[in-house]
Structure formats: C-alpha cells, structure tokens
C-alpha cells in the first residue's frame, strides 16, 4: 500500500472543501472495498477524507410515505430496520445475501452502491484492464468469462457490478441524493446512477468529481411479494452468478431487476409487461440484446430458471 494522508471532517461543507482543495483525494466511510483496492495498489489515493462524522446514519420516513436512508447507514442496521423489513423486505433480503456479518457491520449504504467490480482481471494488476488504466485493453475479453457480463457490455469492458443491495434498489425505484462540492444538491434515479461501460468503463457512476452521496430515498411501499433469489457457486460469502430482485403483485404484474449479468443492475421496464405470461416471455425481453460468450451463455438459462422459481414462489 502506498503512503497517504488522512483527515476527519465534521460537516458536508468541510468534506466539500477538503475534496476540492486536495489533489488525488477520496472519501472513505466503511472502507470495506476501498482499503482492499489500496492494498493491491489498484486505488492509490494520496489523501483520505473520513466521512463518519457527518451524521448521515438515520433511516426516516419521508413526507410522501417513503423512506430516506442516510448514506452512512450500515448494511446490518438497514437490513434489520423494522420499517425496511416490513415495507421493503426485498432490500433486507438482498443485504443479508451479501458479504459476511462482519462486513455488513462496516459497509455503508453509499459505499455499497459505489463498490467496484470483482472481475478477476480487474484485480490482477499484471494484466491490462481499461477500468484500472483507461486505454490499456481488456484482458477479460478472450479470457475466462464465466462470471462476467452477458448484456450491456462493450469492446472495452465485460465486467459485472457486484452489489446485491443495488439490484434491490433498482427494483424498488430508489433515488440517490448527492451533494456537489459547490454545495448544490441534486437527485439521481437509481436507473441512471450506474453507467454502462461504453468506451469509458473507468467512469462507473453518474457522480461528478468530488460529489458526495448523502442519502438514498425509496418511494412509498407498493406491497406485493418481495423476493431476492441469488444463485452463486457456494452457499455463502460469494458474489452472484445471477440474482433476481422482484416485487410481484397478485395480478402477476411486478418489478424485476437482475444482477450478475451486466455492468449495472439490469432492469427493462418494458419487459415487465410480459411477467404474467411466464419467465420465458419476460426474459426474452429482458435479455433481448444479450451477447454471451461460450463460457457464460449458461447465464441466459439461469436467469430464466431463477425468474421461474420466483414466480412459482409468488403463486405459492
């Protein structure tokens, strides 16, 4: 790990000043992903700005009847919150399917959204990777691609997004609240928050340089059956080969997002009209533009079977 300087900040204004006035600085909260990347020298910030004193650690009702989740709420606290368990069970189940208890105790809501890919080629610093070094190439293309993307990829990157929580947030139509370094605030729908790789896979979100996530807002609960189905190589502590986050109503309508298949949580709202016709009809629209490799073509069938399992559970 390279040497770095460190400071704690006590207000959003201080965080904005610090990030704007210090070159090559990064925010840190739980650090469950960033510190690992620093040890491998994939991330090499010269300065860390500790956000844990900002107080963004509350879960509150909104005036519209939804829920506002502070950026620093730990994954354990979010999964266990009574309001989340009752009204947004999908989110609680997704969180509990991810990582270990120790990591959930440290990981934050914002950090979970911002975690970087677990593509093995990204982590191998002896190989070219456009995420680590833009323009260097993608060693994954033509390599072992079993765990990588089948849709939404590009000639520059075929990595997948690793988060379980983000897939649930996508199905729940979450909105990210952010604070710019100049003090201006804005909201970003979760659908627009994570980017597809295109020619710039190192730019992974819609955040601007120095912009800070302050909260994530969920809309008013819609009821229905909440299911998170995660298919992985071992029973625990593994990233999803395929995951399905679903909120399904009695009439067969619903909202479904899929993880493990793309550079971002994958949802196609237009395809959801076919949910009542079964998994095959839905998945044919969801993955209509899929371009799998010979190693990961099995994911197309796996998504269909996982969705079928979810729909069967809803019917009881």
mmCIF file of C-alpha atoms in Angstrom:
data_model
loop_
_atom_site.group_PDB
_atom_site.id
_atom_site.type_symbol
_atom_site.label_atom_id
_atom_site.label_comp_id
_atom_site.label_asym_id
_atom_site.label_seq_id
_atom_site.Cartn_x
_atom_site.Cartn_y
_atom_site.Cartn_z
ATOM 1 C CA UNK A 1 0.000 0.000 0.000
ATOM 2 C CA UNK A 2 1.279 3.459 -0.846
ATOM 3 C CA UNK A 3 1.506 6.126 1.820
ATOM 4 C CA UNK A 4 -1.373 8.591 2.184
ATOM 5 C CA UNK A 5 -2.600 11.362 4.455
ATOM 6 C CA UNK A 6 -5.869 11.282 6.364
ATOM 7 C CA UNK A 7 -8.372 13.665 7.900
ATOM 8 C CA UNK A 8 -11.772 13.535 9.554
ATOM 9 C CA UNK A 9 -14.436 16.061 8.624
ATOM 10 C CA UNK A 10 -17.399 17.127 10.728
ATOM 11 C CA UNK A 11 -19.698 18.693 8.125
ATOM 12 C CA UNK A 12 -20.642 18.315 4.450
ATOM 13 C CA UNK A 13 -19.133 21.753 3.813
ATOM 14 C CA UNK A 14 -15.817 20.613 5.286
ATOM 15 C CA UNK A 15 -15.921 17.469 3.150
ATOM 16 C CA UNK A 16 -16.550 19.577 0.047
ATOM 17 C CA UNK A 17 -13.688 21.915 0.910
ATOM 18 C CA UNK A 18 -11.318 19.030 1.552
ATOM 19 C CA UNK A 19 -12.080 17.209 -1.691
ATOM 20 C CA UNK A 20 -11.850 20.412 -3.725
ATOM 21 C CA UNK A 21 -8.587 21.606 -2.196
ATOM 22 C CA UNK A 22 -6.657 18.326 -2.112
ATOM 23 C CA UNK A 23 -5.458 16.617 -5.252
ATOM 24 C CA UNK A 24 -5.967 12.870 -5.637
ATOM 25 C CA UNK A 25 -8.262 12.594 -2.602
ATOM 26 C CA UNK A 26 -11.037 10.095 -1.914
ATOM 27 C CA UNK A 27 -13.854 9.841 0.583
ATOM 28 C CA UNK A 28 -13.853 6.870 2.969
ATOM 29 C CA UNK A 29 -16.511 5.545 5.344
ATOM 30 C CA UNK A 30 -16.620 1.777 5.952
ATOM 31 C CA UNK A 31 -13.681 1.165 3.630
ATOM 32 C CA UNK A 32 -14.597 -2.482 3.011
ATOM 33 C CA UNK A 33 -13.832 -2.182 -0.715
ATOM 34 C CA UNK A 34 -11.516 0.818 -0.924
ATOM 35 C CA UNK A 35 -8.935 -0.485 1.567
ATOM 36 C CA UNK A 36 -8.652 -3.799 -0.272
ATOM 37 C CA UNK A 37 -8.071 -1.934 -3.530
ATOM 38 C CA UNK A 38 -5.471 0.268 -1.883
ATOM 39 C CA UNK A 39 -3.577 -2.769 -0.613
ATOM 40 C CA UNK A 40 -3.398 -4.058 -4.185
ATOM 41 C CA UNK A 41 -2.486 -0.568 -5.464
ATOM 42 C CA UNK A 42 -5.485 -0.565 -7.775
ATOM 43 C CA UNK A 43 -6.655 2.537 -5.943
ATOM 44 C CA UNK A 44 -3.839 4.876 -4.895
ATOM 45 C CA UNK A 45 -5.344 7.992 -3.280
ATOM 46 C CA UNK A 46 -2.874 10.403 -1.755
ATOM 47 C CA UNK A 47 -5.401 11.612 0.815
ATOM 48 C CA UNK A 48 -8.420 10.043 2.555
ATOM 49 C CA UNK A 49 -11.335 12.097 3.878
ATOM 50 C CA UNK A 50 -13.221 10.268 6.642
ATOM 51 C CA UNK A 51 -16.977 10.935 6.415
ATOM 52 C CA UNK A 52 -18.099 9.031 9.502
ATOM 53 C CA UNK A 53 -18.664 12.217 11.495
ATOM 54 C CA UNK A 54 -21.262 13.663 9.125
ATOM 55 C CA UNK A 55 -24.282 12.074 10.805
ATOM 56 C CA UNK A 56 -25.822 10.577 7.665
ATOM 57 C CA UNK A 57 -26.763 7.480 9.659
ATOM 58 C CA UNK A 58 -30.530 7.729 10.105
ATOM 59 C CA UNK A 59 -33.467 5.944 8.467
ATOM 60 C CA UNK A 60 -36.508 8.222 8.339
ATOM 61 C CA UNK A 61 -39.967 8.382 6.802
ATOM 62 C CA UNK A 62 -40.418 10.913 4.003
ATOM 63 C CA UNK A 63 -43.396 13.233 3.671
ATOM 64 C CA UNK A 64 -44.525 11.166 0.662
ATOM 65 C CA UNK A 65 -44.686 7.989 2.762
ATOM 66 C CA UNK A 66 -41.410 6.534 1.540
ATOM 67 C CA UNK A 67 -38.099 6.047 3.314
ATOM 68 C CA UNK A 68 -34.924 8.124 3.402
ATOM 69 C CA UNK A 69 -31.795 6.121 4.161
ATOM 70 C CA UNK A 70 -28.688 8.040 5.178
ATOM 71 C CA UNK A 71 -25.550 7.380 3.173
ATOM 72 C CA UNK A 72 -23.694 6.182 6.302
ATOM 73 C CA UNK A 73 -26.326 3.705 7.492
ATOM 74 C CA UNK A 74 -24.533 0.402 7.910
ATOM 75 C CA UNK A 75 -25.797 -2.579 5.928
ATOM 76 C CA UNK A 76 -26.535 -4.510 9.133
ATOM 77 C CA UNK A 77 -28.673 -1.685 10.527
ATOM 78 C CA UNK A 78 -30.515 -1.251 7.233
ATOM 79 C CA UNK A 79 -31.329 -4.944 6.893
ATOM 80 C CA UNK A 80 -32.585 -5.103 10.489
ATOM 81 C CA UNK A 81 -34.664 -1.910 10.478
ATOM 82 C CA UNK A 82 -38.306 -2.644 11.271
ATOM 83 C CA UNK A 83 -39.639 -0.343 8.542
ATOM 84 C CA UNK A 84 -37.373 -1.918 5.928
ATOM 85 C CA UNK A 85 -38.255 -5.469 6.967
ATOM 86 C CA UNK A 86 -41.985 -4.707 6.895
ATOM 87 C CA UNK A 87 -42.334 -2.496 3.807
ATOM 88 C CA UNK A 88 -39.205 -3.201 1.722
ATOM 89 C CA UNK A 89 -38.472 -6.830 2.504
ATOM 90 C CA UNK A 90 -36.684 -7.210 -0.822
ATOM 91 C CA UNK A 91 -33.970 -4.817 0.335
ATOM 92 C CA UNK A 92 -33.466 -6.573 3.653
ATOM 93 C CA UNK A 93 -33.182 -9.970 1.954
ATOM 94 C CA UNK A 94 -30.688 -8.676 -0.614
ATOM 95 C CA UNK A 95 -28.470 -7.183 2.074
ATOM 96 C CA UNK A 96 -28.464 -10.386 4.107
ATOM 97 C CA UNK A 97 -27.489 -12.351 0.985
ATOM 98 C CA UNK A 98 -24.325 -10.282 0.596
ATOM 99 C CA UNK A 99 -20.923 -10.491 2.264
ATOM 100 C CA UNK A 100 -20.431 -11.606 5.872
ATOM 101 C CA UNK A 101 -21.855 -10.246 9.106
ATOM 102 C CA UNK A 102 -18.559 -8.545 9.886
ATOM 103 C CA UNK A 103 -18.506 -6.742 6.537
ATOM 104 C CA UNK A 104 -22.168 -5.736 6.809
ATOM 105 C CA UNK A 105 -21.376 -4.172 10.193
ATOM 106 C CA UNK A 106 -18.917 -1.802 8.491
ATOM 107 C CA UNK A 107 -20.243 -1.366 4.945
ATOM 108 C CA UNK A 108 -22.401 1.698 4.289
ATOM 109 C CA UNK A 109 -25.355 2.352 2.021
ATOM 110 C CA UNK A 110 -23.377 4.734 -0.210
ATOM 111 C CA UNK A 111 -20.298 2.526 -0.228
ATOM 112 C CA UNK A 112 -22.342 -0.465 -1.306
ATOM 113 C CA UNK A 113 -23.611 1.446 -4.335
ATOM 114 C CA UNK A 114 -20.081 2.585 -5.158
ATOM 115 C CA UNK A 115 -18.236 -0.706 -4.781
ATOM 116 C CA UNK A 116 -16.171 -1.654 -7.793
ATOM 117 C CA UNK A 117 -16.335 -4.789 -9.908
ATOM 118 C CA UNK A 118 -14.957 -8.116 -8.715
ATOM 119 C CA UNK A 119 -13.839 -9.058 -12.223
ATOM 120 C CA UNK A 120 -10.685 -11.189 -11.704
ATOM 121 C CA UNK A 121 -8.884 -9.328 -14.482
ATOM 122 C CA UNK A 122 -9.546 -6.009 -12.744
ATOM 123 C CA UNK A 123 -7.880 -7.402 -9.618
ATOM 124 C CA UNK A 124 -4.866 -8.838 -11.462
ATOM 125 C CA UNK A 125 -2.527 -5.882 -11.865
ATOM 126 C CA UNK A 126 -0.252 -7.880 -14.179
ATOM 127 C CA UNK A 127 -2.934 -7.819 -16.886
ATOM 128 C CA UNK A 128 -4.399 -4.927 -18.892
ATOM 129 C CA UNK A 129 -7.714 -3.505 -17.714
ATOM 130 C CA UNK A 130 -9.490 -0.424 -19.017
ATOM 131 C CA UNK A 131 -11.020 0.165 -15.597
ATOM 132 C CA UNK A 132 -7.625 0.379 -13.921
ATOM 133 C CA UNK A 133 -5.771 2.025 -16.789
ATOM 134 C CA UNK A 134 -8.010 3.545 -19.483
ATOM 135 C CA UNK A 135 -6.904 2.568 -22.965
ATOM 136 C CA UNK A 136 -4.730 -0.356 -21.875
ATOM 137 C CA UNK A 137 -7.176 -3.011 -23.120
ATOM 138 C CA UNK A 138 -9.419 -5.650 -21.575
ATOM 139 C CA UNK A 139 -7.749 -8.957 -20.705
ATOM 140 C CA UNK A 140 -11.142 -10.449 -19.856
ATOM 141 C CA UNK A 141 -12.215 -10.387 -23.498
ATOM 142 C CA UNK A 142 -10.967 -13.682 -24.854
ATOM 143 C CA UNK A 143 -10.169 -14.877 -21.329
ATOM 144 C CA UNK A 144 -12.178 -16.863 -18.797
ATOM 145 C CA UNK A 145 -15.540 -15.113 -18.765
ATOM 146 C CA UNK A 146 -17.792 -17.445 -16.761
ATOM 147 C CA UNK A 147 -18.657 -14.806 -14.154
ATOM 148 C CA UNK A 148 -18.768 -11.810 -16.480
ATOM 149 C CA UNK A 149 -21.404 -9.828 -18.369
ATOM 150 C CA UNK A 150 -23.805 -11.207 -20.957
ATOM 151 C CA UNK A 151 -25.527 -7.906 -21.774
ATOM 152 C CA UNK A 152 -24.729 -4.195 -21.809
ATOM 153 C CA UNK A 153 -21.007 -4.799 -22.244
ATOM 154 C CA UNK A 154 -18.675 -3.213 -24.805
ATOM 155 C CA UNK A 155 -15.405 -3.805 -26.610
ATOM 156 C CA UNK A 156 -13.729 -2.013 -23.697
ATOM 157 C CA UNK A 157 -15.183 -3.951 -20.747
ATOM 158 C CA UNK A 158 -17.289 -7.015 -19.912
ATOM 159 C CA UNK A 159 -17.235 -6.698 -16.113
ATOM 160 C CA UNK A 160 -20.314 -7.031 -13.908
ATOM 161 C CA UNK A 161 -21.455 -4.935 -10.957
ATOM 162 C CA UNK A 162 -21.144 -6.972 -7.735
ATOM 163 C CA UNK A 163 -23.725 -5.420 -5.388
ATOM 164 C CA UNK A 164 -26.771 -7.285 -4.080
ATOM 165 C CA UNK A 165 -28.226 -4.167 -2.469
ATOM 166 C CA UNK A 166 -28.064 -2.152 -5.695
ATOM 167 C CA UNK A 167 -30.131 -4.770 -7.546
ATOM 168 C CA UNK A 168 -32.858 -4.497 -4.912
ATOM 169 C CA UNK A 169 -32.679 -0.701 -5.016
ATOM 170 C CA UNK A 170 -33.169 -0.825 -8.795
ATOM 171 C CA UNK A 171 -36.312 -2.943 -8.449
ATOM 172 C CA UNK A 172 -37.600 -0.552 -5.771
ATOM 173 C CA UNK A 173 -37.039 2.592 -7.909
ATOM 174 C CA UNK A 174 -34.673 4.216 -5.419
ATOM 175 C CA UNK A 175 -33.342 7.742 -5.883
ATOM 176 C CA UNK A 176 -29.812 8.794 -4.891
ATOM 177 C CA UNK A 177 -29.349 12.177 -3.222
ATOM 178 C CA UNK A 178 -25.991 13.846 -3.851
ATOM 179 C CA UNK A 179 -24.125 16.971 -2.795
ATOM 180 C CA UNK A 180 -21.781 18.762 -5.194
ATOM 181 C CA UNK A 181 -18.558 20.374 -3.947
ATOM 182 C CA UNK A 182 -20.147 23.814 -4.546
ATOM 183 C CA UNK A 183 -22.923 22.961 -2.069
ATOM 184 C CA UNK A 184 -25.637 22.335 -4.664
ATOM 185 C CA UNK A 185 -27.783 19.234 -4.217
ATOM 186 C CA UNK A 186 -29.377 17.002 -6.816
ATOM 187 C CA UNK A 187 -31.181 13.684 -7.130
ATOM 188 C CA UNK A 188 -30.274 10.819 -9.450
ATOM 189 C CA UNK A 189 -32.724 7.974 -10.182
ATOM 190 C CA UNK A 190 -31.049 4.646 -9.499
ATOM 191 C CA UNK A 191 -31.729 3.702 -13.126
ATOM 192 C CA UNK A 192 -29.324 6.460 -14.187
ATOM 193 C CA UNK A 193 -26.819 6.177 -11.359
ATOM 194 C CA UNK A 194 -24.683 3.277 -12.630
ATOM 195 C CA UNK A 195 -23.279 3.586 -16.143
ATOM 196 C CA UNK A 196 -22.723 1.017 -18.852
ATOM 197 C CA UNK A 197 -19.039 0.729 -19.846
ATOM 198 C CA UNK A 198 -19.049 2.076 -23.396
ATOM 199 C CA UNK A 199 -15.601 3.484 -24.147
ATOM 200 C CA UNK A 200 -15.089 4.743 -20.566
ATOM 201 C CA UNK A 201 -15.539 1.785 -18.187
ATOM 202 C CA UNK A 202 -13.453 3.565 -15.533
ATOM 203 C CA UNK A 203 -16.325 6.071 -15.118
ATOM 204 C CA UNK A 204 -18.778 3.848 -13.280
ATOM 205 C CA UNK A 205 -21.456 6.195 -11.942
ATOM 206 C CA UNK A 206 -23.188 9.470 -12.750
ATOM 207 C CA UNK A 207 -21.463 11.227 -9.835
ATOM 208 C CA UNK A 208 -19.352 14.232 -10.722
ATOM 209 C CA UNK A 209 -15.771 14.551 -9.382
ATOM 210 C CA UNK A 210 -15.930 15.342 -5.672
ATOM 211 C CA UNK A 211 -19.681 14.768 -5.443
ATOM 212 C CA UNK A 212 -20.891 13.123 -2.233
ATOM 213 C CA UNK A 213 -23.842 10.771 -1.728
ATOM 214 C CA UNK A 214 -25.900 11.945 1.254
ATOM 215 C CA UNK A 215 -28.878 9.561 1.177
ATOM 216 C CA UNK A 216 -30.948 7.112 -0.823
ATOM 217 C CA UNK A 217 -34.720 7.574 -0.946
ATOM 218 C CA UNK A 218 -37.288 4.837 -1.528
ATOM 219 C CA UNK A 219 -40.803 5.630 -2.776
ATOM 220 C CA UNK A 220 -43.977 4.769 -0.906
ATOM 221 C CA UNK A 221 -44.292 0.985 -0.420
ATOM 222 C CA UNK A 222 -46.260 -0.824 -3.117
ATOM 223 C CA UNK A 223 -46.914 -4.064 -1.250
ATOM 224 C CA UNK A 224 -46.810 -7.342 -3.153
ATOM 225 C CA UNK A 225 -44.485 -10.280 -2.630
ATOM 226 C CA UNK A 226 -40.821 -9.386 -2.170
ATOM 227 C CA UNK A 227 -38.250 -11.997 -3.196
ATOM 228 C CA UNK A 228 -34.495 -11.914 -3.645
ATOM 229 C CA UNK A 229 -33.073 -15.010 -5.321
ATOM 230 C CA UNK A 230 -29.281 -15.305 -5.503
ATOM 231 C CA UNK A 231 -27.545 -18.082 -7.442
ATOM 232 C CA UNK A 232 -23.864 -18.495 -6.616
ATOM 233 C CA UNK A 233 -21.105 -21.069 -6.626
ATOM 234 C CA UNK A 234 -21.238 -21.651 -2.888
ATOM 235 C CA UNK A 235 -23.899 -21.141 -0.254
ATOM 236 C CA UNK A 236 -22.430 -18.022 1.354
ATOM 237 C CA UNK A 237 -19.802 -15.282 1.012
ATOM 238 C CA UNK A 238 -19.881 -15.422 -2.788
ATOM 239 C CA UNK A 239 -20.901 -12.922 -5.443
ATOM 240 C CA UNK A 240 -23.891 -13.747 -7.602
ATOM 241 C CA UNK A 241 -23.606 -15.593 -10.879
ATOM 242 C CA UNK A 242 -27.197 -14.413 -11.295
ATOM 243 C CA UNK A 243 -29.544 -12.698 -8.865
ATOM 244 C CA UNK A 244 -33.206 -11.717 -9.183
ATOM 245 C CA UNK A 245 -34.835 -8.924 -7.169
ATOM 246 C CA UNK A 246 -38.602 -8.971 -7.578
ATOM 247 C CA UNK A 247 -41.727 -7.270 -6.258
ATOM 248 C CA UNK A 248 -44.704 -9.134 -7.712
ATOM 249 C CA UNK A 249 -48.395 -8.313 -7.260
ATOM 250 C CA UNK A 250 -51.329 -10.729 -7.091
ATOM 251 C CA UNK A 251 -52.338 -9.934 -10.669
ATOM 252 C CA UNK A 252 -48.932 -11.069 -11.939
ATOM 253 C CA UNK A 253 -47.578 -7.586 -12.579
ATOM 254 C CA UNK A 254 -44.310 -6.644 -10.981
ATOM 255 C CA UNK A 255 -40.893 -5.045 -10.967
ATOM 256 C CA UNK A 256 -37.831 -7.223 -11.565
ATOM 257 C CA UNK A 257 -34.132 -6.369 -11.648
ATOM 258 C CA UNK A 258 -31.336 -8.836 -12.305
ATOM 259 C CA UNK A 259 -27.765 -8.886 -11.038
ATOM 260 C CA UNK A 260 -24.644 -10.704 -12.183
ATOM 261 C CA UNK A 261 -25.338 -10.146 -15.882
ATOM 262 C CA UNK A 262 -24.251 -6.573 -16.635
ATOM 263 C CA UNK A 263 -22.091 -3.611 -15.669
ATOM 264 C CA UNK A 264 -25.047 -2.305 -13.645
ATOM 265 C CA UNK A 265 -28.207 -3.786 -12.084
ATOM 266 C CA UNK A 266 -30.215 -4.820 -15.136
ATOM 267 C CA UNK A 267 -33.885 -3.917 -15.499
ATOM 268 C CA UNK A 268 -36.015 -3.411 -18.597
ATOM 269 C CA UNK A 269 -39.363 -1.952 -17.549
ATOM 270 C CA UNK A 270 -40.943 -2.714 -20.923
ATOM 271 C CA UNK A 271 -40.245 -6.420 -20.491
ATOM 272 C CA UNK A 272 -42.182 -6.494 -17.202
ATOM 273 C CA UNK A 273 -45.443 -6.346 -19.141
ATOM 274 C CA UNK A 274 -44.804 -9.994 -20.042
ATOM 275 C CA UNK A 275 -44.347 -11.216 -16.459
ATOM 276 C CA UNK A 276 -47.901 -12.564 -16.315
ATOM 277 C CA UNK A 277 -47.053 -14.742 -19.335
ATOM 278 C CA UNK A 278 -44.255 -16.507 -17.508
ATOM 279 C CA UNK A 279 -40.489 -16.440 -17.106
ATOM 280 C CA UNK A 280 -39.597 -17.245 -20.704
ATOM 281 C CA UNK A 281 -41.702 -14.424 -22.137
ATOM 282 C CA UNK A 282 -40.289 -11.965 -19.633
ATOM 283 C CA UNK A 283 -36.637 -12.977 -20.018
ATOM 284 C CA UNK A 284 -36.829 -12.884 -23.820
ATOM 285 C CA UNK A 285 -37.469 -9.147 -23.490
ATOM 286 C CA UNK A 286 -35.156 -8.592 -20.531
ATOM 287 C CA UNK A 287 -32.141 -10.125 -22.298
ATOM 288 C CA UNK A 288 -33.109 -9.436 -25.895
ATOM 289 C CA UNK A 289 -29.741 -7.860 -26.715
ATOM 290 C CA UNK A 290 -27.592 -10.370 -24.841
ATOM 291 C CA UNK A 291 -24.166 -11.209 -26.271
ATOM 292 C CA UNK A 292 -22.852 -14.024 -24.101
ATOM 293 C CA UNK A 293 -19.540 -15.795 -24.522
ATOM 294 C CA UNK A 294 -19.195 -19.560 -24.708
ATOM 295 C CA UNK A 295 -18.183 -19.517 -21.024
ATOM 296 C CA UNK A 296 -21.201 -17.630 -19.709
ATOM 297 C CA UNK A 297 -24.039 -18.444 -22.110
ATOM 298 C CA UNK A 298 -25.446 -20.629 -19.321
ATOM 299 C CA UNK A 299 -26.451 -17.399 -17.541
ATOM 300 C CA UNK A 300 -29.307 -16.857 -20.000
ATOM 301 C CA UNK A 301 -30.891 -20.150 -18.948
ATOM 302 C CA UNK A 302 -30.025 -19.473 -15.320
ATOM 303 C CA UNK A 303 -31.835 -16.129 -15.351
ATOM 304 C CA UNK A 304 -34.932 -17.758 -16.848
ATOM 305 C CA UNK A 305 -34.930 -20.537 -14.270
ATOM 306 C CA UNK A 306 -34.335 -18.122 -11.385
ATOM 307 C CA UNK A 307 -37.226 -15.924 -12.539
ATOM 308 C CA UNK A 308 -39.419 -19.019 -12.946
ATOM 309 C CA UNK A 309 -38.553 -20.001 -9.384
ATOM 310 C CA UNK A 310 -39.534 -16.547 -8.148
ATOM 311 C CA UNK A 311 -42.856 -16.600 -9.989
ATOM 312 C CA UNK A 312 -43.625 -20.101 -8.677
ATOM 313 C CA UNK A 313 -42.961 -18.912 -5.128
ATOM 314 C CA UNK A 314 -45.329 -15.981 -5.612
ATOM 315 C CA UNK A 315 -48.105 -18.323 -6.730
ATOM 316 C CA UNK A 316 -47.446 -20.476 -3.676
#
